Amino acid sequence: MEHKKTAKRLRCIVKLGGAAITCKNKLETIDEENLKEVSSQIRQAFVPESTSANVIGMDWSKRPGQSEAPTFINDLCDQPVADSESFIVVHGAGSFGHFQASKSGVHKGGLSQPLVKAGFVATRISVTSLNLEIVRALAREGIPSIGMSPFSCGWSTCQRNMTEADISMVIKAIDTGFIPVLHGDAVLDTLQECTILSGDVIIRHLAAELKPEFVVFLTDVLGVYDRPPVEPGAVLIREIAVREDGSWSVVKPKLEDTSKPVEFTVAAHDTTGGMVTKITEAAMIAKLGIDVYITKAGTDHSVKALSGFLKGGIPDDWLGTAIRYMS
């Protein structure tokens, strides 16, 4: 397949973890405060000249609870266009989509079953509604974001492995100055009829095709731990080295019991594999020579990761997990 390229250099792919921007235990509930903070940090990182005072909001639709649409800025035509760096946002589903998918078994396939077909529709309604709200949050920060669904772009799988992923519209959007916002989605599968394509798999594919300078995963915890972070004595893994064959090992800190594998928890309703998938996909990205940073959304640590500050080296006071290729 001919390698696709953007005319603009892609600075970064940002993954907004579903748990960081939604309320995990409340069905289809957005964490408005976190989403607003993350959107503001993304603007500060990728629209260098912008300040909160000179942001031109791009969400001109009526907000829930308001009686009328926002007032348009009269002198909009006189405003210079803020020059944004090129980046892509991919978000997880959090409390959107997972419930519908797991209850109907969409990830296992079988569109001929009424429950699965209904679940496919219900899942897409849920994840696309979240996508719209994230696009709106970024637009309110003056980021020219465009929602893009993998299903609508013609992305499909075979036995849950990506087979078709036309990124031509993603490239056109970037080259025209827009910021694509993609999400995990219910897609068609040539062998099992349908499945769920996770945001982490999408990021790995985009990274392989478009070669960003770095990738940032923003989550609800500081990074990857040697065991579930709620357990006593859980240690934050600071750096993971990825070998040429795709295998990986912990470089920092030196763990006491290296024979014990790193443990991860997966929520019962998560049909995409949770942290296990995230690490596997992140390792495959790092194998391409692209640094991956996993850290907590809405913190000083996420600001440093988004800004590219970590490319020069990981400071001791930065809390997160860096995943890098070890040549």
PDB file of N, CA, C and O in Angstrom, residues 15-25 31 34-35 38 92-95 98 200 216-225 227-230 236 264-267 269-270 274-275 278 293-299 301-302 319-321:
ATOM      1  N   LYS A  15      -4.167  10.948  23.100  1.00  0.00           N
ATOM      2  CA  LYS A  15      -5.255  10.025  23.461  1.00  0.00           C
ATOM      3  C   LYS A  15      -5.903  10.535  24.746  1.00  0.00           C
ATOM      4  O   LYS A  15      -5.262  10.646  25.784  1.00  0.00           O
ATOM      5  N   LEU A  16      -7.184  10.859  24.679  1.00  0.00           N
ATOM      6  CA  LEU A  16      -7.940  11.225  25.871  1.00  0.00           C
ATOM      7  C   LEU A  16      -8.595   9.956  26.399  1.00  0.00           C
ATOM      8  O   LEU A  16      -9.529   9.427  25.784  1.00  0.00           O
ATOM      9  N   GLY A  17      -8.104   9.469  27.517  1.00  0.00           N
ATOM     10  CA  GLY A  17      -8.675   8.257  28.094  1.00  0.00           C
ATOM     11  C   GLY A  17     -10.114   8.486  28.526  1.00  0.00           C
ATOM     12  O   GLY A  17     -10.439   9.539  29.086  1.00  0.00           O
ATOM     13  N   GLY A  18     -10.957   7.514  28.260  1.00  0.00           N
ATOM     14  CA  GLY A  18     -12.370   7.646  28.619  1.00  0.00           C
ATOM     15  C   GLY A  18     -12.572   7.899  30.099  1.00  0.00           C
ATOM     16  O   GLY A  18     -13.433   8.695  30.512  1.00  0.00           O
ATOM     17  N   ALA A  19     -11.740   7.254  30.941  1.00  0.00           N
ATOM     18  CA  ALA A  19     -11.880   7.414  32.392  1.00  0.00           C
ATOM     19  C   ALA A  19     -11.472   8.807  32.862  1.00  0.00           C
ATOM     20  O   ALA A  19     -11.863   9.241  33.949  1.00  0.00           O
ATOM     21  N   ALA A  20     -10.687   9.516  32.045  1.00  0.00           N
ATOM     22  CA  ALA A  20     -10.222  10.851  32.431  1.00  0.00           C
ATOM     23  C   ALA A  20     -11.235  11.948  32.106  1.00  0.00           C
ATOM     24  O   ALA A  20     -11.226  13.014  32.716  1.00  0.00           O
ATOM     25  N   ILE A  21     -12.112  11.689  31.150  1.00  0.00           N
ATOM     26  CA  ILE A  21     -13.040  12.743  30.710  1.00  0.00           C
ATOM     27  C   ILE A  21     -14.509  12.403  30.943  1.00  0.00           C
ATOM     28  O   ILE A  21     -15.384  13.207  30.653  1.00  0.00           O
ATOM     29  N   THR A  22     -14.766  11.198  31.476  1.00  0.00           N
ATOM     30  CA  THR A  22     -16.138  10.844  31.837  1.00  0.00           C
ATOM     31  C   THR A  22     -16.147  10.348  33.279  1.00  0.00           C
ATOM     32  O   THR A  22     -15.111  10.017  33.851  1.00  0.00           O
ATOM     33  N   CYS A  23     -17.332  10.297  33.861  1.00  0.00           N
ATOM     34  CA  CYS A  23     -17.490   9.751  35.214  1.00  0.00           C
ATOM     35  C   CYS A  23     -17.719   8.245  35.081  1.00  0.00           C
ATOM     36  O   CYS A  23     -18.770   7.823  34.579  1.00  0.00           O
ATOM     37  N   LYS A  24     -16.749   7.476  35.492  1.00  0.00           N
ATOM     38  CA  LYS A  24     -16.726   6.033  35.223  1.00  0.00           C
ATOM     39  C   LYS A  24     -17.987   5.298  35.676  1.00  0.00           C
ATOM     40  O   LYS A  24     -18.459   4.395  35.001  1.00  0.00           O
ATOM     41  N   ASN A  25     -18.492   5.673  36.834  1.00  0.00           N
ATOM     42  CA  ASN A  25     -19.604   4.915  37.417  1.00  0.00           C
ATOM     43  C   ASN A  25     -20.971   5.542  37.154  1.00  0.00           C
ATOM     44  O   ASN A  25     -21.966   5.123  37.741  1.00  0.00           O
ATOM     45  N   ASP A  31     -17.210  14.261  32.609  1.00  0.00           N
ATOM     46  CA  ASP A  31     -16.572  15.021  33.686  1.00  0.00           C
ATOM     47  C   ASP A  31     -16.246  16.396  33.094  1.00  0.00           C
ATOM     48  O   ASP A  31     -15.177  16.602  32.526  1.00  0.00           O
ATOM     49  N   ASN A  34     -12.923  18.245  34.134  1.00  0.00           N
ATOM     50  CA  ASN A  34     -11.715  17.641  33.559  1.00  0.00           C
ATOM     51  C   ASN A  34     -11.608  17.913  32.062  1.00  0.00           C
ATOM     52  O   ASN A  34     -10.530  18.239  31.556  1.00  0.00           O
ATOM     53  N   LEU A  35     -12.728  17.768  31.353  1.00  0.00           N
ATOM     54  CA  LEU A  35     -12.716  17.978  29.902  1.00  0.00           C
ATOM     55  C   LEU A  35     -12.345  19.416  29.570  1.00  0.00           C
ATOM     56  O   LEU A  35     -11.571  19.673  28.640  1.00  0.00           O
ATOM     57  N   VAL A  38      -8.537  19.835  30.306  1.00  0.00           N
ATOM     58  CA  VAL A  38      -7.734  19.150  29.283  1.00  0.00           C
ATOM     59  C   VAL A  38      -7.761  19.927  27.972  1.00  0.00           C
ATOM     60  O   VAL A  38      -6.733  20.109  27.316  1.00  0.00           O
ATOM     61  N   GLY A  92     -11.191   7.755  24.146  1.00  0.00           N
ATOM     62  CA  GLY A  92     -11.862   6.522  24.536  1.00  0.00           C
ATOM     63  C   GLY A  92     -13.329   6.796  24.821  1.00  0.00           C
ATOM     64  O   GLY A  92     -13.810   7.916  24.659  1.00  0.00           O
ATOM     65  N   ALA A  93     -14.021   5.769  25.288  1.00  0.00           N
ATOM     66  CA  ALA A  93     -15.467   5.893  25.490  1.00  0.00           C
ATOM     67  C   ALA A  93     -15.847   6.119  26.951  1.00  0.00           C
ATOM     68  O   ALA A  93     -16.871   6.742  27.236  1.00  0.00           O
ATOM     69  N   GLY A  94     -15.039   5.618  27.877  1.00  0.00           N
ATOM     70  CA  GLY A  94     -15.385   5.780  29.285  1.00  0.00           C
ATOM     71  C   GLY A  94     -16.764   5.228  29.587  1.00  0.00           C
ATOM     72  O   GLY A  94     -17.069   4.079  29.275  1.00  0.00           O
ATOM     73  N   SER A  95     -17.626   6.057  30.176  1.00  0.00           N
ATOM     74  CA  SER A  95     -18.979   5.597  30.525  1.00  0.00           C
ATOM     75  C   SER A  95     -19.940   5.686  29.337  1.00  0.00           C
ATOM     76  O   SER A  95     -21.142   5.505  29.492  1.00  0.00           O
ATOM     77  N   HIS A  98     -19.293   1.582  26.209  1.00  0.00           N
ATOM     78  CA  HIS A  98     -18.879   0.287  26.755  1.00  0.00           C
ATOM     79  C   HIS A  98     -20.070  -0.527  27.271  1.00  0.00           C
ATOM     80  O   HIS A  98     -20.143  -1.736  27.054  1.00  0.00           O
ATOM     81  N   ASP A 200      -7.007   2.890  21.125  1.00  0.00           N
ATOM     82  CA  ASP A 200      -5.574   2.606  21.191  1.00  0.00           C
ATOM     83  C   ASP A 200      -5.064   1.962  19.906  1.00  0.00           C
ATOM     84  O   ASP A 200      -3.960   2.243  19.448  1.00  0.00           O
ATOM     85  N   VAL A 216       0.889  11.107  23.304  1.00  0.00           N
ATOM     86  CA  VAL A 216       0.580  11.296  24.728  1.00  0.00           C
ATOM     87  C   VAL A 216      -0.752  10.625  25.061  1.00  0.00           C
ATOM     88  O   VAL A 216      -1.767  10.898  24.421  1.00  0.00           O
ATOM     89  N   PHE A 217      -0.729   9.735  26.049  1.00  0.00           N
ATOM     90  CA  PHE A 217      -1.947   9.133  26.586  1.00  0.00           C
ATOM     91  C   PHE A 217      -2.306   9.859  27.883  1.00  0.00           C
ATOM     92  O   PHE A 217      -1.515   9.835  28.834  1.00  0.00           O
ATOM     93  N   LEU A 218      -3.458  10.496  27.923  1.00  0.00           N
ATOM     94  CA  LEU A 218      -3.918  11.170  29.134  1.00  0.00           C
ATOM     95  C   LEU A 218      -4.956  10.278  29.816  1.00  0.00           C
ATOM     96  O   LEU A 218      -5.988   9.958  29.235  1.00  0.00           O
ATOM     97  N   THR A 219      -4.662   9.880  31.050  1.00  0.00           N
ATOM     98  CA  THR A 219      -5.510   8.923  31.758  1.00  0.00           C
ATOM     99  C   THR A 219      -6.006   9.508  33.083  1.00  0.00           C
ATOM    100  O   THR A 219      -5.766  10.677  33.381  1.00  0.00           O
ATOM    101  N   ASP A 220      -6.665   8.658  33.876  1.00  0.00           N
ATOM    102  CA  ASP A 220      -7.163   9.122  35.178  1.00  0.00           C
ATOM    103  C   ASP A 220      -6.187   8.780  36.299  1.00  0.00           C
ATOM    104  O   ASP A 220      -6.462   9.050  37.469  1.00  0.00           O
ATOM    105  N   VAL A 221      -5.046   8.159  35.963  1.00  0.00           N
ATOM    106  CA  VAL A 221      -3.995   7.879  36.949  1.00  0.00           C
ATOM    107  C   VAL A 221      -2.675   8.401  36.385  1.00  0.00           C
ATOM    108  O   VAL A 221      -2.594   8.769  35.215  1.00  0.00           O
ATOM    109  N   LEU A 222      -1.635   8.417  37.212  1.00  0.00           N
ATOM    110  CA  LEU A 222      -0.379   9.051  36.803  1.00  0.00           C
ATOM    111  C   LEU A 222       0.388   8.299  35.725  1.00  0.00           C
ATOM    112  O   LEU A 222       1.264   8.853  35.077  1.00  0.00           O
ATOM    113  N   GLY A 223       0.062   7.020  35.537  1.00  0.00           N
ATOM    114  CA  GLY A 223       0.767   6.253  34.519  1.00  0.00           C
ATOM    115  C   GLY A 223       0.522   4.778  34.711  1.00  0.00           C
ATOM    116  O   GLY A 223      -0.533   4.369  35.192  1.00  0.00           O
ATOM    117  N   VAL A 224       1.521   3.964  34.362  1.00  0.00           N
ATOM    118  CA  VAL A 224       1.430   2.512  34.508  1.00  0.00           C
ATOM    119  C   VAL A 224       2.063   2.122  35.844  1.00  0.00           C
ATOM    120  O   VAL A 224       3.147   2.598  36.177  1.00  0.00           O
ATOM    121  N   TYR A 225       1.385   1.277  36.582  1.00  0.00           N
ATOM    122  CA  TYR A 225       1.899   0.806  37.868  1.00  0.00           C
ATOM    123  C   TYR A 225       2.270  -0.677  37.782  1.00  0.00           C
ATOM    124  O   TYR A 225       1.810  -1.388  36.890  1.00  0.00           O
ATOM    125  N   ARG A 227       1.323  -2.896  39.694  1.00  0.00           N
ATOM    126  CA  ARG A 227       0.131  -3.658  40.080  1.00  0.00           C
ATOM    127  C   ARG A 227      -1.019  -2.655  40.095  1.00  0.00           C
ATOM    128  O   ARG A 227      -0.784  -1.455  39.961  1.00  0.00           O
ATOM    129  N   PRO A 228      -2.260  -3.092  40.231  1.00  0.00           N
ATOM    130  CA  PRO A 228      -3.359  -2.116  40.253  1.00  0.00           C
ATOM    131  C   PRO A 228      -3.071  -0.986  41.242  1.00  0.00           C
ATOM    132  O   PRO A 228      -2.712  -1.251  42.401  1.00  0.00           O
ATOM    133  N   PRO A 229      -3.162   0.276  40.816  1.00  0.00           N
ATOM    134  CA  PRO A 229      -2.744   1.403  41.659  1.00  0.00           C
ATOM    135  C   PRO A 229      -3.508   1.547  42.969  1.00  0.00           C
ATOM    136  O   PRO A 229      -3.044   2.226  43.883  1.00  0.00           O
ATOM    137  N   VAL A 230      -4.669   0.899  43.080  1.00  0.00           N
ATOM    138  CA  VAL A 230      -5.432   0.974  44.336  1.00  0.00           C
ATOM    139  C   VAL A 230      -4.819   0.067  45.407  1.00  0.00           C
ATOM    140  O   VAL A 230      -5.120   0.201  46.592  1.00  0.00           O
ATOM    141  N   LEU A 236       4.791   3.322  40.681  1.00  0.00           N
ATOM    142  CA  LEU A 236       4.642   3.931  39.351  1.00  0.00           C
ATOM    143  C   LEU A 236       5.860   3.576  38.502  1.00  0.00           C
ATOM    144  O   LEU A 236       7.002   3.832  38.891  1.00  0.00           O
ATOM    145  N   PHE A 264      -2.334  -5.674  35.504  1.00  0.00           N
ATOM    146  CA  PHE A 264      -3.238  -4.606  35.078  1.00  0.00           C
ATOM    147  C   PHE A 264      -4.670  -5.026  35.385  1.00  0.00           C
ATOM    148  O   PHE A 264      -5.001  -6.206  35.359  1.00  0.00           O
ATOM    149  N   THR A 265      -5.486  -4.053  35.670  1.00  0.00           N
ATOM    150  CA  THR A 265      -6.907  -4.346  35.864  1.00  0.00           C
ATOM    151  C   THR A 265      -7.678  -3.913  34.633  1.00  0.00           C
ATOM    152  O   THR A 265      -7.322  -2.941  33.972  1.00  0.00           O
ATOM    153  N   VAL A 266      -8.739  -4.646  34.321  1.00  0.00           N
ATOM    154  CA  VAL A 266      -9.624  -4.293  33.218  1.00  0.00           C
ATOM    155  C   VAL A 266     -11.036  -4.232  33.766  1.00  0.00           C
ATOM    156  O   VAL A 266     -11.501  -5.177  34.400  1.00  0.00           O
ATOM    157  N   ALA A 267     -11.712  -3.101  33.570  1.00  0.00           N
ATOM    158  CA  ALA A 267     -13.087  -2.971  34.047  1.00  0.00           C
ATOM    159  C   ALA A 267     -13.963  -4.046  33.408  1.00  0.00           C
ATOM    160  O   ALA A 267     -13.749  -4.433  32.255  1.00  0.00           O
ATOM    161  N   HIS A 269     -16.826  -4.022  32.187  1.00  0.00           N
ATOM    162  CA  HIS A 269     -17.581  -3.643  30.989  1.00  0.00           C
ATOM    163  C   HIS A 269     -16.685  -3.239  29.820  1.00  0.00           C
ATOM    164  O   HIS A 269     -17.171  -2.916  28.745  1.00  0.00           O
ATOM    165  N   ASP A 270     -15.343  -3.242  30.027  1.00  0.00           N
ATOM    166  CA  ASP A 270     -14.428  -2.751  28.995  1.00  0.00           C
ATOM    167  C   ASP A 270     -14.212  -3.830  27.943  1.00  0.00           C
ATOM    168  O   ASP A 270     -13.590  -4.852  28.198  1.00  0.00           O
ATOM    169  N   GLY A 274      -8.597  -2.573  28.002  1.00  0.00           N
ATOM    170  CA  GLY A 274      -8.078  -1.680  29.036  1.00  0.00           C
ATOM    171  C   GLY A 274      -6.583  -1.430  28.930  1.00  0.00           C
ATOM    172  O   GLY A 274      -6.025  -1.267  27.855  1.00  0.00           O
ATOM    173  N   MET A 275      -5.906  -1.441  30.093  1.00  0.00           N
ATOM    174  CA  MET A 275      -4.496  -1.078  30.169  1.00  0.00           C
ATOM    175  C   MET A 275      -3.590  -2.076  29.434  1.00  0.00           C
ATOM    176  O   MET A 275      -2.552  -1.703  28.897  1.00  0.00           O
ATOM    177  N   LYS A 278      -3.517  -0.966  26.002  1.00  0.00           N
ATOM    178  CA  LYS A 278      -2.814   0.325  25.937  1.00  0.00           C
ATOM    179  C   LYS A 278      -1.295   0.120  25.897  1.00  0.00           C
ATOM    180  O   LYS A 278      -0.604   0.712  25.069  1.00  0.00           O
ATOM    181  N   TYR A 293       4.174   8.899  25.991  1.00  0.00           N
ATOM    182  CA  TYR A 293       4.100   9.332  27.383  1.00  0.00           C
ATOM    183  C   TYR A 293       2.697   9.078  27.910  1.00  0.00           C
ATOM    184  O   TYR A 293       1.708   9.476  27.289  1.00  0.00           O
ATOM    185  N   ILE A 294       2.613   8.408  29.057  1.00  0.00           N
ATOM    186  CA  ILE A 294       1.327   8.149  29.704  1.00  0.00           C
ATOM    187  C   ILE A 294       1.328   8.900  31.027  1.00  0.00           C
ATOM    188  O   ILE A 294       2.225   8.695  31.865  1.00  0.00           O
ATOM    189  N   THR A 295       0.353   9.789  31.229  1.00  0.00           N
ATOM    190  CA  THR A 295       0.316  10.553  32.470  1.00  0.00           C
ATOM    191  C   THR A 295      -1.113  10.992  32.776  1.00  0.00           C
ATOM    192  O   THR A 295      -2.027  10.739  31.998  1.00  0.00           O
ATOM    193  N   LYS A 296      -1.279  11.634  33.914  1.00  0.00           N
ATOM    194  CA  LYS A 296      -2.620  11.996  34.369  1.00  0.00           C
ATOM    195  C   LYS A 296      -3.099  13.286  33.706  1.00  0.00           C
ATOM    196  O   LYS A 296      -2.379  14.291  33.666  1.00  0.00           O
ATOM    197  N   ALA A 297      -4.319  13.239  33.191  1.00  0.00           N
ATOM    198  CA  ALA A 297      -4.908  14.402  32.516  1.00  0.00           C
ATOM    199  C   ALA A 297      -5.119  15.551  33.491  1.00  0.00           C
ATOM    200  O   ALA A 297      -5.405  15.336  34.671  1.00  0.00           O
ATOM    201  N   GLY A 298      -4.951  16.769  32.978  1.00  0.00           N
ATOM    202  CA  GLY A 298      -5.260  17.961  33.766  1.00  0.00           C
ATOM    203  C   GLY A 298      -4.254  18.288  34.850  1.00  0.00           C
ATOM    204  O   GLY A 298      -4.579  18.969  35.822  1.00  0.00           O
ATOM    205  N   THR A 299      -3.008  17.818  34.714  1.00  0.00           N
ATOM    206  CA  THR A 299      -1.967  18.083  35.709  1.00  0.00           C
ATOM    207  C   THR A 299      -0.789  18.813  35.065  1.00  0.00           C
ATOM    208  O   THR A 299      -0.725  18.949  33.847  1.00  0.00           O
ATOM    209  N   HIS A 301       2.035  17.586  34.911  1.00  0.00           N
ATOM    210  CA  HIS A 301       2.754  16.523  34.196  1.00  0.00           C
ATOM    211  C   HIS A 301       2.208  16.363  32.776  1.00  0.00           C
ATOM    212  O   HIS A 301       2.972  16.132  31.834  1.00  0.00           O
ATOM    213  N   SER A 302       0.899  16.520  32.620  1.00  0.00           N
ATOM    214  CA  SER A 302       0.324  16.427  31.272  1.00  0.00           C
ATOM    215  C   SER A 302       0.706  17.642  30.430  1.00  0.00           C
ATOM    216  O   SER A 302       0.898  17.532  29.220  1.00  0.00           O
ATOM    217  N   LEU A 319       5.984  13.003  36.736  1.00  0.00           N
ATOM    218  CA  LEU A 319       5.323  11.761  37.116  1.00  0.00           C
ATOM    219  C   LEU A 319       4.495  11.235  35.949  1.00  0.00           C
ATOM    220  O   LEU A 319       3.562  11.898  35.491  1.00  0.00           O
ATOM    221  N   GLY A 320       4.868  10.076  35.489  1.00  0.00           N
ATOM    222  CA  GLY A 320       4.200   9.454  34.366  1.00  0.00           C
ATOM    223  C   GLY A 320       5.026   8.271  33.903  1.00  0.00           C
ATOM    224  O   GLY A 320       6.027   7.909  34.547  1.00  0.00           O
ATOM    225  N   THR A 321       4.630   7.655  32.811  1.00  0.00           N
ATOM    226  CA  THR A 321       5.381   6.525  32.250  1.00  0.00           C
ATOM    227  C   THR A 321       5.813   6.877  30.837  1.00  0.00           C
ATOM    228  O   THR A 321       4.978   7.205  29.994  1.00  0.00           O
TER     229      THR A 321
END
